Amino acid sequence: SERAVAAALNWLARHQLPDGRWSINKYAVKCKEPTCTGAGTVQADAAATALALLPFLAAGQTHETRGPYQKSIYAGLYWMMRQQKPDGDLSGEAGQKMYSHGLASIVLCEAYGLSRDKMVGQAAQKAINFIQAAQHPRTGGWRYNPGDEGDTSVLGWQFMALKAGQMAYL
C-alpha cells in the first residue's frame, strides 16, 4: 500500500502546473505520458488544488516537512493563499463557488493544524469566516453560491471545513 501511495503522490507532483496549482481541465499540460487523456471541462482550480494537496497532507507531509514534495506542497498552498479574496473566498473562477471554497478551506485548516504556520492560519481563519458569512440566514445551509439555500453535498463540505478549523483551534 505504501508503494501505491508513493506512486500517487509522484503522479500528482508531476501534474502540478508551474504556478503551483492543479487543474481539472488543464491537468495534462505538463504530462509527457500518452495515458493522460480525458481532461475535464470544469473550471475549478481551487478544488483541484485542494484535492491534490490532501493526499500529501494525509501522508503527514507539509510545506515545512523535509521531503521530495515539500516544494510542491508549498507551491500549492502559496497559490491558494495568493488567490484568496479579501473576504476569505477561495473559490477563484469556479461556477459553483461553495464546493471549491469548502475543499480549499479544508486544506488550509489541515495544513495549519499540521504546521502551525501563522500565515496559513490567517488564511484558514479568513476561509472559515467566509463560510460563516455565506450561510443562508434563514435555513442555515449552504449551496452553490454564498447565501443560497442549503444543498446536502455543499453543506457537507462546509461542515468538514468547519470541523477541520475546529480541530486546528480556529
XYZ file of C-alpha atoms in Angstrom:
170
model
C 0.000 0.000 0.000
C 2.892 2.386 0.695
C 4.134 1.887 -2.859
C 0.704 2.828 -4.203
C 0.647 6.000 -2.073
C 4.151 6.923 -3.240
C 3.150 6.395 -6.881
C 0.035 8.546 -6.460
C 1.974 11.385 -4.825
C 4.546 11.203 -7.591
C 1.827 11.388 -10.264
C 0.248 14.392 -8.552
C 3.575 16.203 -8.290
C 4.285 15.623 -11.982
C 0.919 17.130 -12.953
C 1.223 20.329 -10.916
C 1.210 23.472 -13.038
C 4.208 25.848 -12.847
C 2.293 28.442 -10.791
C 1.616 25.883 -8.027
C -1.979 24.887 -8.777
C -3.554 21.775 -10.173
C -6.331 21.933 -12.733
C -9.186 19.678 -13.786
C -9.278 20.912 -17.355
C -5.541 21.526 -17.795
C -4.000 18.708 -15.781
C -2.239 17.118 -18.749
C -0.323 20.290 -19.728
C 2.882 19.044 -18.112
C 2.277 15.368 -18.762
C 4.583 13.515 -21.108
C 2.710 10.234 -20.784
C 0.301 9.119 -23.507
C -2.029 7.766 -20.825
C -3.021 11.243 -19.651
C -6.232 11.782 -21.540
C -9.735 12.893 -20.712
C -9.228 16.308 -19.186
C -12.357 17.607 -17.501
C -14.351 20.588 -18.634
C -14.960 22.203 -15.254
C -13.038 25.338 -14.257
C -12.389 24.744 -10.562
C -8.655 25.078 -9.940
C -9.096 25.782 -6.225
C -10.974 22.500 -5.813
C -8.459 20.619 -7.955
C -5.573 22.075 -5.952
C -7.279 21.148 -2.701
C -7.941 17.592 -3.818
C -4.324 17.263 -4.966
C -2.889 18.635 -1.702
C -4.998 16.483 0.624
C -3.100 13.216 -0.074
C 0.228 14.905 0.687
C -1.144 16.179 3.997
C -2.699 12.786 4.749
C 0.748 11.260 4.249
C 1.982 13.566 7.013
C 3.847 15.910 4.709
C 3.560 19.695 4.796
C 5.290 22.674 3.251
C 7.583 22.638 6.278
C 8.370 18.914 6.219
C 11.601 17.953 4.510
C 10.961 15.548 1.716
C 10.574 15.137 -2.016
C 7.262 17.022 -2.146
C 7.946 19.949 0.174
C 8.246 22.389 -2.739
C 5.087 21.073 -4.415
C 3.074 21.423 -1.216
C 4.449 24.907 -0.569
C 3.672 25.989 -4.146
C 0.110 24.658 -3.916
C -0.610 26.309 -0.575
C 1.018 29.552 -1.669
C -1.041 29.593 -4.895
C -4.189 29.054 -2.855
C -3.392 31.850 -0.416
C -2.408 34.254 -3.222
C -5.740 33.836 -4.955
C -7.802 34.182 -1.768
C -10.043 37.249 -1.925
C -10.050 39.832 0.898
C -13.352 38.440 2.233
C -11.780 34.978 2.568
C -13.302 33.436 -0.586
C -11.035 30.736 -2.020
C -13.257 29.639 -4.924
C -11.479 31.510 -7.703
C -13.316 31.278 -11.001
C -15.432 28.249 -10.046
C -19.038 28.334 -11.180
C -20.265 26.635 -8.016
C -18.212 28.617 -5.573
C -19.012 26.922 -2.286
C -17.848 23.464 -3.440
C -14.414 24.835 -4.286
C -14.284 27.074 -1.244
C -15.169 24.232 1.125
C -12.484 21.933 -0.266
C -9.834 24.641 -0.231
C -10.794 25.602 3.324
C -10.327 22.025 4.494
C -6.810 22.009 3.064
C -5.792 25.296 4.661
C -7.167 24.186 8.027
C -5.415 20.809 7.795
C -2.135 22.435 6.711
C -2.368 24.886 9.587
C -3.198 22.138 12.063
C -0.157 20.141 10.977
C 2.316 23.016 10.665
C 1.054 25.851 12.917
C 2.341 28.244 10.226
C 0.815 31.625 11.122
C 0.406 32.760 7.510
C -1.527 29.592 6.673
C -3.527 30.006 9.882
C -4.585 33.535 8.960
C -5.761 32.390 5.519
C -7.565 29.433 7.078
C -9.345 31.669 9.580
C -10.471 34.004 6.783
C -11.792 30.964 4.904
C -13.757 29.821 7.964
C -15.144 33.332 8.408
C -16.286 33.285 4.781
C -18.145 30.006 5.346
C -19.943 31.527 8.308
C -20.877 34.639 6.317
C -22.038 32.540 3.333
C -24.544 30.514 5.364
C -28.176 31.036 4.401
C -29.587 33.378 7.057
C -32.973 31.686 7.424
C -32.480 27.972 6.769
C -28.856 27.713 7.898
C -27.492 25.756 4.951
C -25.088 26.338 2.078
C -25.495 25.819 -1.649
C -23.519 26.624 -4.784
C -23.099 30.329 -4.107
C -22.858 32.302 -0.853
C -26.250 32.963 0.704
C -28.132 30.322 -1.327
C -30.487 27.938 0.498
C -28.956 24.634 1.514
C -27.886 21.608 -0.512
C -26.751 18.385 1.138
C -23.463 17.880 -0.714
C -22.337 21.508 -0.433
C -23.339 21.561 3.224
C -21.171 18.506 3.828
C -18.029 20.198 2.533
C -18.694 23.271 4.673
C -19.215 21.097 7.766
C -15.960 19.266 7.049
C -14.139 22.597 6.699
C -15.628 23.903 9.930
C -14.633 20.683 11.708
C -11.086 20.901 10.307
C -10.966 24.505 11.523
C -12.192 23.481 14.958
C -9.581 20.716 15.165
C -6.898 23.289 14.256
C -8.219 25.537 17.069
C -9.511 28.219 14.722
